[in-house]
Structure formats: C-alpha cells, structure tokens
mmCIF file of C-alpha atoms and ligand atoms in Angstrom:
data_model
loop_
_atom_site.group_PDB
_atom_site.id
_atom_site.type_symbol
_atom_site.label_atom_id
_atom_site.label_comp_id
_atom_site.label_asym_id
_atom_site.label_seq_id
_atom_site.Cartn_x
_atom_site.Cartn_y
_atom_site.Cartn_z
ATOM 1 C CA MET A 1 0.551 86.789 55.001
ATOM 2 C CA THR A 2 4.299 89.235 54.332
ATOM 3 C CA ARG A 3 7.477 87.819 52.811
ATOM 4 C CA GLN A 4 8.957 88.820 56.727
ATOM 5 C CA LYS A 5 6.982 86.095 58.387
ATOM 6 C CA PHE A 6 7.056 84.088 56.090
ATOM 7 C CA ILE A 7 11.408 84.739 56.383
ATOM 8 C CA ASP A 8 10.930 84.744 60.499
ATOM 9 C CA GLN A 9 9.092 81.615 59.960
ATOM 10 C CA LEU A 10 11.329 79.740 58.294
ATOM 11 C CA LEU A 11 14.453 80.485 59.952
ATOM 12 C CA LYS A 12 12.920 80.059 63.717
ATOM 13 C CA GLY A 13 15.014 77.295 64.147
ATOM 14 C CA SER A 14 17.796 77.457 62.328
ATOM 15 C CA ARG A 15 21.927 78.708 63.873
ATOM 16 C CA ARG A 16 22.545 81.986 63.736
ATOM 17 C CA LYS A 17 26.211 81.877 63.787
ATOM 18 C CA PRO A 18 27.493 84.310 61.215
ATOM 19 C CA GLY A 19 30.610 84.049 59.756
ATOM 20 C CA THR A 20 33.085 85.890 57.880
ATOM 21 C CA ARG A 21 32.585 85.943 53.580
ATOM 22 C CA GLY A 22 29.497 83.457 51.920
ATOM 23 C CA GLU A 23 30.472 82.147 49.227
ATOM 24 C CA ALA A 24 28.340 79.689 46.094
ATOM 25 C CA PHE A 25 27.963 79.012 42.907
ATOM 26 C CA ALA A 26 24.562 78.133 40.986
ATOM 27 C CA PRO A 27 24.228 76.348 37.330
ATOM 28 C CA ALA A 28 21.339 78.684 35.042
ATOM 29 C CA ASN A 29 18.214 76.711 34.280
ATOM 30 C CA ILE A 30 15.729 76.489 31.881
ATOM 31 C CA ALA A 31 11.932 75.711 32.305
ATOM 32 C CA LEU A 32 10.610 72.336 30.207
ATOM 33 C CA CYS A 33 7.754 72.352 31.915
ATOM 34 C CA LYS A 34 7.093 75.983 32.509
ATOM 35 C CA TYR A 35 5.413 78.826 36.312
ATOM 36 C CA TRP A 36 3.498 80.829 33.795
ATOM 37 C CA GLY A 37 1.454 82.276 36.737
ATOM 38 C CA LYS A 38 1.002 83.297 40.152
ATOM 39 C CA ARG A 39 -1.056 82.314 42.297
ATOM 40 C CA ASP A 40 0.542 84.620 45.325
ATOM 41 C CA ALA A 41 2.500 87.137 44.009
ATOM 42 C CA GLU A 42 3.921 88.816 47.792
ATOM 43 C CA LEU A 43 5.534 84.595 47.896
ATOM 44 C CA ASN A 44 5.396 84.351 44.256
ATOM 45 C CA LEU A 45 4.003 81.003 44.152
ATOM 46 C CA PRO A 46 3.115 79.415 41.287
ATOM 47 C CA ALA A 47 0.019 78.508 40.010
ATOM 48 C CA ASN A 48 1.659 75.380 38.490
ATOM 49 C CA SER A 49 4.874 72.984 39.388
ATOM 50 C CA SER A 50 7.498 73.487 36.521
ATOM 51 C CA LEU A 51 10.124 70.824 35.404
ATOM 52 C CA SER A 52 14.188 72.373 34.707
ATOM 53 C CA ILE A 53 17.732 70.935 33.171
ATOM 54 C CA SER A 54 20.033 73.123 34.709
ATOM 55 C CA LEU A 55 23.210 74.426 32.529
ATOM 56 C CA GLY A 56 26.672 72.451 34.346
ATOM 57 C CA LYS A 57 28.548 74.434 34.802
ATOM 58 C CA LEU A 58 27.258 78.530 32.974
ATOM 59 C CA GLY A 59 25.541 79.907 36.243
ATOM 60 C CA THR A 60 26.464 82.976 38.558
ATOM 61 C CA ARG A 61 29.383 82.542 41.276
ATOM 62 C CA THR A 62 28.751 85.193 43.925
ATOM 63 C CA VAL A 63 30.450 86.468 47.347
ATOM 64 C CA VAL A 64 28.687 88.084 50.356
ATOM 65 C CA LYS A 65 30.406 89.968 53.085
ATOM 66 C CA PHE A 66 29.931 92.520 55.908
ATOM 67 C CA ALA A 67 30.793 95.679 54.673
ATOM 68 C CA LYS A 68 30.869 98.441 56.929
ATOM 69 C CA ASN A 69 28.864 101.638 56.731
ATOM 70 C CA ALA A 70 27.174 101.082 53.074
ATOM 71 C CA ASP A 71 25.652 98.478 50.553
ATOM 72 C CA ARG A 72 28.624 97.673 47.364
ATOM 73 C CA ILE A 73 27.018 95.393 44.966
ATOM 74 C CA PHE A 74 29.383 94.402 42.249
ATOM 75 C CA LEU A 75 28.702 92.474 38.492
ATOM 76 C CA ASN A 76 31.078 91.141 36.113
ATOM 77 C CA GLY A 77 34.095 93.118 38.343
ATOM 78 C CA LYS A 78 33.071 96.689 37.739
ATOM 79 C CA PRO A 79 29.406 98.295 40.038
ATOM 80 C CA ALA A 80 26.661 97.115 39.080
ATOM 81 C CA PRO A 81 23.873 98.240 37.213
ATOM 82 C CA LYS A 82 21.355 101.005 39.162
ATOM 83 C CA ALA A 83 18.520 98.530 38.500
ATOM 84 C CA PHE A 84 20.818 95.106 38.965
ATOM 85 C CA THR A 85 21.522 96.969 42.674
ATOM 86 C CA ARG A 86 18.419 97.945 43.165
ATOM 87 C CA ARG A 87 16.815 94.616 42.770
ATOM 88 C CA VAL A 88 19.832 93.311 45.534
ATOM 89 C CA LEU A 89 18.916 95.328 47.950
ATOM 90 C CA ALA A 90 15.879 94.966 47.792
ATOM 91 C CA TYR A 91 16.054 91.695 48.431
ATOM 92 C CA LEU A 92 18.951 91.695 50.880
ATOM 93 C CA ASP A 93 16.766 94.181 52.832
ATOM 94 C CA LEU A 94 14.694 91.069 53.699
ATOM 95 C CA PHE A 95 17.756 89.821 55.394
ATOM 96 C CA ARG A 96 19.565 92.631 57.387
ATOM 97 C CA LYS A 97 19.556 93.540 60.508
ATOM 98 C CA LYS A 98 19.191 96.834 61.740
ATOM 99 C CA GLY A 99 22.681 98.608 60.739
ATOM 100 C CA GLN A 100 24.093 95.562 58.838
ATOM 101 C CA PHE A 101 25.501 95.864 55.412
ATOM 102 C CA PHE A 102 26.869 93.606 52.868
ATOM 103 C CA GLU A 103 29.332 93.710 49.959
ATOM 104 C CA VAL A 104 28.820 91.441 47.309
ATOM 105 C CA ARG A 105 30.582 90.114 44.868
ATOM 106 C CA THR A 106 28.669 88.579 41.743
ATOM 107 C CA LYS A 107 30.189 87.083 38.314
ATOM 108 C CA ASN A 108 27.802 85.611 35.128
ATOM 109 C CA ASN A 109 30.449 83.146 33.437
ATOM 110 C CA ILE A 110 26.495 82.626 31.043
ATOM 111 C CA PRO A 111 27.875 84.866 27.291
ATOM 112 C CA THR A 112 25.344 87.603 28.198
ATOM 113 C CA ALA A 113 25.002 87.748 24.300
ATOM 114 C CA THR A 114 23.197 84.832 25.082
ATOM 115 C CA GLY A 115 20.771 86.771 26.476
ATOM 116 C CA LEU A 116 19.396 83.481 28.835
ATOM 117 C CA ALA A 117 18.245 84.935 32.202
ATOM 118 C CA SER A 118 20.434 85.386 34.888
ATOM 119 C CA SER A 119 17.871 86.343 38.187
ATOM 120 C CA ALA A 120 17.524 82.573 37.978
ATOM 121 C CA SER A 121 21.591 81.695 39.117
ATOM 122 C CA GLY A 122 21.822 84.562 40.314
ATOM 123 C CA PHE A 123 19.634 84.526 42.835
ATOM 124 C CA ALA A 124 19.927 80.808 43.352
ATOM 125 C CA ALA A 125 23.853 81.861 44.358
ATOM 126 C CA LEU A 126 23.554 84.703 46.423
ATOM 127 C CA ILE A 127 21.187 82.395 48.918
ATOM 128 C CA GLN A 128 23.705 80.155 48.859
ATOM 129 C CA ALA A 129 26.111 82.324 49.589
ATOM 130 C CA LEU A 130 24.129 84.223 52.566
ATOM 131 C CA ASN A 131 23.328 80.670 54.039
ATOM 132 C CA GLU A 132 27.052 80.568 54.477
ATOM 133 C CA LEU A 133 27.667 84.121 55.538
ATOM 134 C CA MET A 134 24.958 84.085 58.335
ATOM 135 C CA GLY A 135 25.712 80.131 59.076
ATOM 136 C CA TRP A 136 21.360 79.806 58.752
ATOM 137 C CA LYS A 137 22.753 76.064 58.278
ATOM 138 C CA LEU A 138 19.703 76.104 55.714
ATOM 139 C CA ARG A 139 19.025 73.657 53.021
ATOM 140 C CA PRO A 140 18.354 73.090 49.700
ATOM 141 C CA ARG A 141 14.828 72.820 49.683
ATOM 142 C CA GLU A 142 14.431 75.332 52.779
ATOM 143 C CA LEU A 143 17.183 77.489 50.252
ATOM 144 C CA SER A 144 15.148 77.039 47.265
ATOM 145 C CA MET A 145 11.826 78.322 49.005
ATOM 146 C CA LEU A 146 14.745 81.934 49.900
ATOM 147 C CA ALA A 147 15.126 82.027 46.246
ATOM 148 C CA ARG A 148 12.261 81.696 45.075
ATOM 149 C CA LEU A 149 11.519 84.709 46.596
ATOM 150 C CA GLY A 150 13.872 86.758 44.137
ATOM 151 C CA SER A 151 12.964 85.172 41.430
ATOM 152 C CA GLY A 152 10.449 81.509 41.119
ATOM 153 C CA SER A 153 12.521 80.091 38.710
ATOM 154 C CA ALA A 154 15.600 80.698 41.800
ATOM 155 C CA ALA A 155 13.735 78.124 43.467
ATOM 156 C CA ARG A 156 14.616 75.752 40.944
ATOM 157 C CA SER A 157 18.683 76.988 40.063
ATOM 158 C CA LEU A 158 19.755 75.232 43.863
ATOM 159 C CA TYR A 159 20.338 71.465 42.282
ATOM 160 C CA ASP A 160 22.553 70.527 38.735
ATOM 161 C CA GLY A 161 20.405 67.971 36.115
ATOM 162 C CA PHE A 162 16.450 67.804 36.261
ATOM 163 C CA ALA A 163 14.475 70.279 38.988
ATOM 164 C CA VAL A 164 11.406 70.279 39.949
ATOM 165 C CA TRP A 165 9.034 73.118 41.308
ATOM 166 C CA HIS A 166 6.983 71.433 43.425
ATOM 167 C CA ALA A 167 3.437 74.179 42.885
ATOM 168 C CA GLY A 168 2.304 73.436 46.171
ATOM 169 C CA GLN A 169 -1.533 74.082 48.208
ATOM 170 C CA ARG A 170 -0.669 75.629 51.079
ATOM 171 C CA PRO A 171 -1.495 79.770 52.074
ATOM 172 C CA ASP A 172 1.937 80.354 53.739
ATOM 173 C CA GLY A 173 4.142 78.875 50.310
ATOM 174 C CA MET A 174 6.059 76.509 52.759
ATOM 175 C CA ASP A 175 5.023 73.073 50.298
ATOM 176 C CA SER A 176 6.020 74.943 47.686
ATOM 177 C CA TYR A 177 9.926 74.246 47.192
ATOM 178 C CA ALA A 178 11.733 72.570 44.015
ATOM 179 C CA GLU A 179 13.834 70.053 44.650
ATOM 180 C CA ALA A 180 15.851 67.660 42.326
ATOM 181 C CA VAL A 181 14.810 64.939 39.913
ATOM 182 C CA ASP A 182 17.834 60.997 40.330
ATOM 183 C CA SER A 183 18.012 60.954 36.687
ATOM 184 C CA ALA A 184 21.069 62.642 35.079
ATOM 185 C CA TRP A 185 20.710 61.628 30.984
ATOM 186 C CA PRO A 186 24.483 61.966 30.070
ATOM 187 C CA ALA A 187 23.159 62.570 26.353
ATOM 188 C CA LEU A 188 20.729 65.497 25.936
ATOM 189 C CA ARG A 189 22.283 68.227 24.996
ATOM 190 C CA ILE A 190 20.704 71.771 24.150
ATOM 191 C CA GLY A 191 21.490 74.511 21.986
ATOM 192 C CA ILE A 192 20.821 77.934 22.545
ATOM 193 C CA LEU A 193 20.053 80.086 19.454
ATOM 194 C CA GLU A 194 20.339 84.148 20.578
ATOM 195 C CA VAL A 195 17.802 85.643 18.124
ATOM 196 C CA SER A 196 18.305 88.828 20.296
ATOM 197 C CA ALA A 197 20.387 89.650 23.424
ATOM 198 C CA ALA A 198 18.169 93.110 24.162
ATOM 199 C CA ARG A 199 16.336 92.929 27.597
ATOM 200 C CA LYS A 200 12.741 91.346 27.906
ATOM 201 C CA GLU A 201 9.599 93.747 28.058
ATOM 202 C CA PRO A 202 7.553 93.176 30.172
ATOM 203 C CA GLY A 203 9.634 91.326 31.844
ATOM 204 C CA SER A 204 7.980 87.918 33.289
ATOM 205 C CA THR A 205 5.524 89.036 36.460
ATOM 206 C CA GLU A 206 4.299 91.706 34.562
ATOM 207 C CA GLY A 207 3.978 89.221 31.807
ATOM 208 C CA MET A 208 2.095 86.409 33.882
ATOM 209 C CA ASN A 209 -0.223 88.863 35.647
ATOM 210 C CA ARG A 210 -1.574 90.196 32.088
ATOM 211 C CA THR A 211 -1.650 87.105 30.228
ATOM 212 C CA ARG A 212 -3.406 85.973 33.737
ATOM 213 C CA GLU A 213 -5.606 88.884 34.416
ATOM 214 C CA THR A 214 -6.734 89.291 30.431
ATOM 215 C CA SER A 215 -6.503 86.086 28.217
ATOM 216 C CA GLU A 216 -9.044 83.556 28.121
ATOM 217 C CA LEU A 217 -7.051 81.534 26.620
ATOM 218 C CA TYR A 218 -5.756 81.125 30.538
ATOM 219 C CA GLN A 219 -8.378 79.265 32.173
ATOM 220 C CA ALA A 220 -6.673 76.280 29.758
ATOM 221 C CA TRP A 221 -3.257 76.528 31.185
ATOM 222 C CA PRO A 222 -2.625 74.688 34.779
ATOM 223 C CA ALA A 223 -4.069 71.920 33.484
ATOM 224 C CA GLN A 224 -2.016 71.132 30.603
ATOM 225 C CA ALA A 225 0.858 72.472 32.828
ATOM 226 C CA ALA A 226 -0.068 69.488 34.899
ATOM 227 C CA CYS A 227 -0.814 66.674 31.936
ATOM 228 C CA ASP A 228 2.898 67.678 30.800
ATOM 229 C CA PHE A 229 4.691 68.252 34.364
ATOM 230 C CA ASP A 230 3.701 64.052 34.628
ATOM 231 C CA GLU A 231 4.466 62.997 30.772
ATOM 232 C CA LEU A 232 8.133 65.086 31.218
ATOM 233 C CA ARG A 233 8.714 62.953 34.344
ATOM 234 C CA ALA A 234 7.514 60.088 32.721
ATOM 235 C CA ALA A 235 9.722 60.683 29.339
ATOM 236 C CA ILE A 236 12.880 61.544 31.722
ATOM 237 C CA ALA A 237 12.796 57.990 33.511
ATOM 238 C CA ALA A 238 11.543 56.278 30.722
ATOM 239 C CA LYS A 239 14.875 58.201 28.767
ATOM 240 C CA ASP A 240 12.037 58.796 25.545
ATOM 241 C CA PHE A 241 13.235 61.587 23.692
ATOM 242 C CA PRO A 242 10.444 62.010 21.307
ATOM 243 C CA MET A 243 8.397 62.179 24.407
ATOM 244 C CA PHE A 244 10.765 64.401 26.049
ATOM 245 C CA GLY A 245 10.938 66.874 23.099
ATOM 246 C CA LYS A 246 7.436 66.862 21.800
ATOM 247 C CA THR A 247 5.826 68.016 26.095
ATOM 248 C CA ALA A 248 8.830 70.479 26.307
ATOM 249 C CA GLU A 249 8.184 71.848 22.933
ATOM 250 C CA ASN A 250 4.593 71.690 23.066
ATOM 251 C CA ASN A 251 4.725 72.973 26.688
ATOM 252 C CA ALA A 252 6.677 76.323 25.507
ATOM 253 C CA MET A 253 3.918 77.141 22.521
ATOM 254 C CA ALA A 254 1.139 76.878 24.976
ATOM 255 C CA MET A 255 2.718 78.749 26.571
ATOM 256 C CA HIS A 256 3.229 81.117 24.249
ATOM 257 C CA ALA A 257 -0.262 80.748 23.289
ATOM 258 C CA THR A 258 -2.084 82.071 25.483
ATOM 259 C CA MET A 259 -0.143 85.568 25.287
ATOM 260 C CA LEU A 260 -0.837 85.982 22.528
ATOM 261 C CA ALA A 261 -4.306 85.684 24.111
ATOM 262 C CA ALA A 262 -4.286 88.197 26.544
ATOM 263 C CA TRP A 263 -5.226 91.932 26.341
ATOM 264 C CA PRO A 264 -2.854 93.927 24.819
ATOM 265 C CA PRO A 265 -0.697 91.291 23.214
ATOM 266 C CA LEU A 266 1.905 89.643 24.298
ATOM 267 C CA CYS A 267 4.414 88.564 21.357
ATOM 268 C CA TYR A 268 7.731 88.081 22.498
ATOM 269 C CA TRP A 269 8.851 86.603 19.294
ATOM 270 C CA LYS A 270 10.815 88.198 16.681
ATOM 271 C CA PRO A 271 10.623 87.111 13.533
ATOM 272 C CA ARG A 272 13.753 85.146 13.004
ATOM 273 C CA SER A 273 12.077 83.298 16.339
ATOM 274 C CA LEU A 274 9.728 81.954 13.986
ATOM 275 C CA ALA A 275 11.946 81.739 11.206
ATOM 276 C CA LEU A 276 14.181 78.895 13.341
ATOM 277 C CA MET A 277 10.440 77.537 14.253
ATOM 278 C CA GLN A 278 10.042 76.833 11.093
ATOM 279 C CA LYS A 279 13.193 75.461 10.223
ATOM 280 C CA VAL A 280 13.305 72.677 13.198
ATOM 281 C CA TRP A 281 9.950 72.072 12.203
ATOM 282 C CA GLU A 282 11.470 70.820 8.670
ATOM 283 C CA VAL A 283 13.497 69.451 9.391
ATOM 284 C CA ARG A 284 11.246 67.184 11.861
ATOM 285 C CA GLU A 285 9.771 66.164 9.147
ATOM 286 C CA TYR A 286 12.290 64.065 7.676
ATOM 287 C CA GLY A 287 12.574 62.509 10.875
ATOM 288 C CA PHE A 288 15.416 64.263 12.273
ATOM 289 C CA GLU A 289 14.807 64.167 16.331
ATOM 290 C CA LEU A 290 15.243 68.064 17.043
ATOM 291 C CA TYR A 291 13.158 69.895 19.607
ATOM 292 C CA PHE A 292 12.717 73.502 20.366
ATOM 293 C CA THR A 293 11.895 75.135 24.283
ATOM 294 C CA MET A 294 11.209 79.237 24.832
ATOM 295 C CA ASP A 295 11.402 81.426 28.166
ATOM 296 C CA ALA A 296 8.939 85.129 27.902
ATOM 297 C CA GLY A 297 12.027 86.594 25.413
ATOM 298 C CA PRO A 298 13.007 85.813 22.073
ATOM 299 C CA ASN A 299 15.411 83.147 22.248
ATOM 300 C CA LEU A 300 15.112 79.295 20.812
ATOM 301 C CA LYS A 301 17.097 76.607 23.254
ATOM 302 C CA LEU A 302 17.834 73.396 20.937
ATOM 303 C CA LEU A 303 16.988 70.326 22.554
ATOM 304 C CA PHE A 304 19.281 66.892 20.356
ATOM 305 C CA LEU A 305 21.217 64.542 21.981
ATOM 306 C CA GLU A 306 24.254 63.808 21.212
ATOM 307 C CA ASN A 307 24.654 61.607 17.726
ATOM 308 C CA ASP A 308 22.762 64.641 16.628
ATOM 309 C CA ALA A 309 25.556 67.886 17.184
ATOM 310 C CA ARG A 310 27.277 67.509 14.175
ATOM 311 C CA THR A 311 23.869 67.585 11.910
ATOM 312 C CA VAL A 312 22.820 70.406 14.574
ATOM 313 C CA ARG A 313 26.167 72.652 13.710
ATOM 314 C CA LYS A 314 25.628 72.352 9.895
ATOM 315 C CA LEU A 315 22.169 73.427 10.530
ATOM 316 C CA PHE A 316 22.795 76.356 12.815
ATOM 317 C CA PRO A 317 26.177 77.283 12.620
ATOM 318 C CA LYS A 318 25.742 79.732 15.477
ATOM 319 C CA VAL A 319 24.845 77.672 17.921
ATOM 320 C CA GLN A 320 26.713 77.133 21.369
ATOM 321 C CA ILE A 321 26.362 73.889 22.789
ATOM 322 C CA VAL A 322 25.429 72.981 26.346
ATOM 323 C CA THR A 323 26.044 69.677 27.719
ATOM 324 C CA PRO A 324 24.397 70.109 31.347
ATOM 325 C CA PHE A 325 25.241 66.965 32.426
ATOM 326 C CA PRO A 326 29.265 67.257 32.272
ATOM 327 C CA LYS A 327 31.796 64.962 33.590
ATOM 328 C CA ALA A 328 33.023 65.642 36.788
HETATM 329 O O1 PMV B 401 11.089 83.660 37.465
HETATM 330 P P1 PMV B 401 10.157 84.764 36.444
HETATM 331 O O2 PMV B 401 9.833 85.730 37.802
HETATM 332 O O3 PMV B 401 11.647 85.360 35.390
HETATM 333 O O4 PMV B 401 9.495 83.709 35.755
HETATM 334 C C1 PMV B 401 10.592 83.077 34.685
HETATM 335 C C2 PMV B 401 9.147 83.209 33.551
HETATM 336 C C3 PMV B 401 8.984 81.867 32.516
HETATM 337 O O5 PMV B 401 11.300 81.595 31.757
HETATM 338 C C4 PMV B 401 8.703 82.585 30.950
HETATM 339 C C5 PMV B 401 9.036 80.225 32.772
HETATM 340 C C6 PMV B 401 10.304 79.730 33.623
HETATM 341 O O6 PMV B 401 9.793 78.778 34.289
HETATM 342 O O7 PMV B 401 11.678 79.876 33.994
#
C-alpha cells in the first residue's frame, strides 16, 4: 500500500472544514524499548513494538497557516535550513490539495546542544497543528499513525508520560499506532549527558536497513524487544526501578550489539560514550541504582530516581536533569 492510499483511507470519514491556523506542542521522547527495524518502509511500520517516556515540557511548538503563492518554513525564528525544509515539504506534499501552500513556524525548546533528536516532537507537533488547520478532528491514535509517516518515533510523541507504539500485524498498518500508558512515575528522572551535538551518521533509516540486511544478530532482536517490552510494562506498573533500569539499559545494549555486527559495522559511540557507560557500571557495583539508555547516537540518557539526583549531579557535573512528570 502507498502512503497516499493509507492517508486517503485514514481521512475518509473525517470532517474537512479548514480553519485559518493550527498550533500544537509535542514533547520529545526517549525510547526505553527501542524501535529498530522496519517491517514496511513505505508505511514506516516497525518490526517490533516500542515503549518510550516523553520529556514533559521539552519539545516542539508549531504553528501552521495557509500561505499565498509558496511554502514558507521557519525554524526557531529563521528560514529553516535546506535539509529540514525538504523533509517538511515532502511530508506536507502528502496532505496538500493542488495549489495549496503552507507557512510553518516551528520552535524547539530542547537545547540543540543536547543532540536530542527533534524529529519525533517535530512531526508530532506538525500533524496536530495540521489537524486543527484542516479541521480533520482526528483522534490521537489516528494522528500518531500519520506522525509515524514523518518519523517512526514521532508516533509516540503525541502523549505525555509513558507511551507504547504497537508494531501491529496488518499490511495496511491500521493497527500500528501509539497510545499512552496510564501510569505516572513522578520520582523518575532522566539525565542527559551530551557527548556530541553533531548530527548522527548514518541516519536511523539507513542504520536500521543496514542492520536488518547484514547483521546476523538482528535475527534475535524482535524476540528480545518483545520480551523487554513486556518486562518494562510490568516494571512500570509495579514501580520496580531496578527491573525498569536493567531492562531499558539491556535493551539499548542489545540494539547496539545488532549494529556492531552489521557490515560495514555501525558504531554510534565515541570514546567518551564508553567512558560514561563504564562510570555508570562502576557506581552500580557499589549498589547505586543508576542506569542509562542510548539511541542511534553517542549521547547517554541516565535513568534514576529523584532521591539520587544530588549524587548524580556530583558524579556527572554537566548532566541536564529532566523531570518527565512535572507537576501541573
Ligand atoms: O524515528 P526514527 O526513524 O528517527 O528512529 C528512531 C530510532 C531510535 O531512536 C534508535 C529508537 C527509538 O525507538 O526511538
């Protein structure tokens, strides 16, 4: 099935009474059980279900309006760089009628220096703003399926707190959406340790494809991911932090192992990434409950509980601590 057919099917029953403007905020999210590998590249369907935590007030705010003669794309108050503009326009092309143009103004409050991917919050904010502008009145579940077409992990950025993205089984992808996990964990903290703010190379799609095609270890990935997904859900329900941290860290290491066994090898780590991992393992030897996760990049995201924040700051003076469940 093509993207266009998928979108037509999804929008079939929806209202289409355009307004004059749409605005939305979406949080960034960090996967604890990673999405790694596609079962369908055209519809961006994942090979495995994933689970994430959103970063509260850190994310993307986007305003969309109709424009007169040409598209205009702004990022953080300035005309957006070429690669960013190209990606947004390719996405808008999926939804525009002939002769329709858009003005998109998008702002990230994720400090760019953290090197955190903003495509997840970016596409999640854009599709919600479009929903308002176009008057579709779609529900979050449907919007997450549309966000997925921009960037897989964007499917999970429709929600605060924990979110799960179901891999689904249907070839048309109508069962591959994200939804919120009804479970808050106010004591949970995430510590961002920046190693490099440079763009990840190669990008996640190429990284996934290469791993899937050439890594023998990838064979084991879907089963491990399914197991980790269930364990994380159970750990969240029971607020079992050691089980939560261990499962998330082990899931990230297993994903990186599949990449290391790809050809040519994929290693997103820098020497400093490894030094930081070793520091975490060392303090854990002494009984300190600190874990980490890493995506397709060199930065670490520490996982710990509120009571340990002071010690984490002492151990890692440059850490940026995020509260994923901020008080309203
Ligand atoms: O959403 P994408 O296509 O950028 O892929 C995200 C891949 C990982 O960040 C490594 C894992 C994840 O689930 O977010």
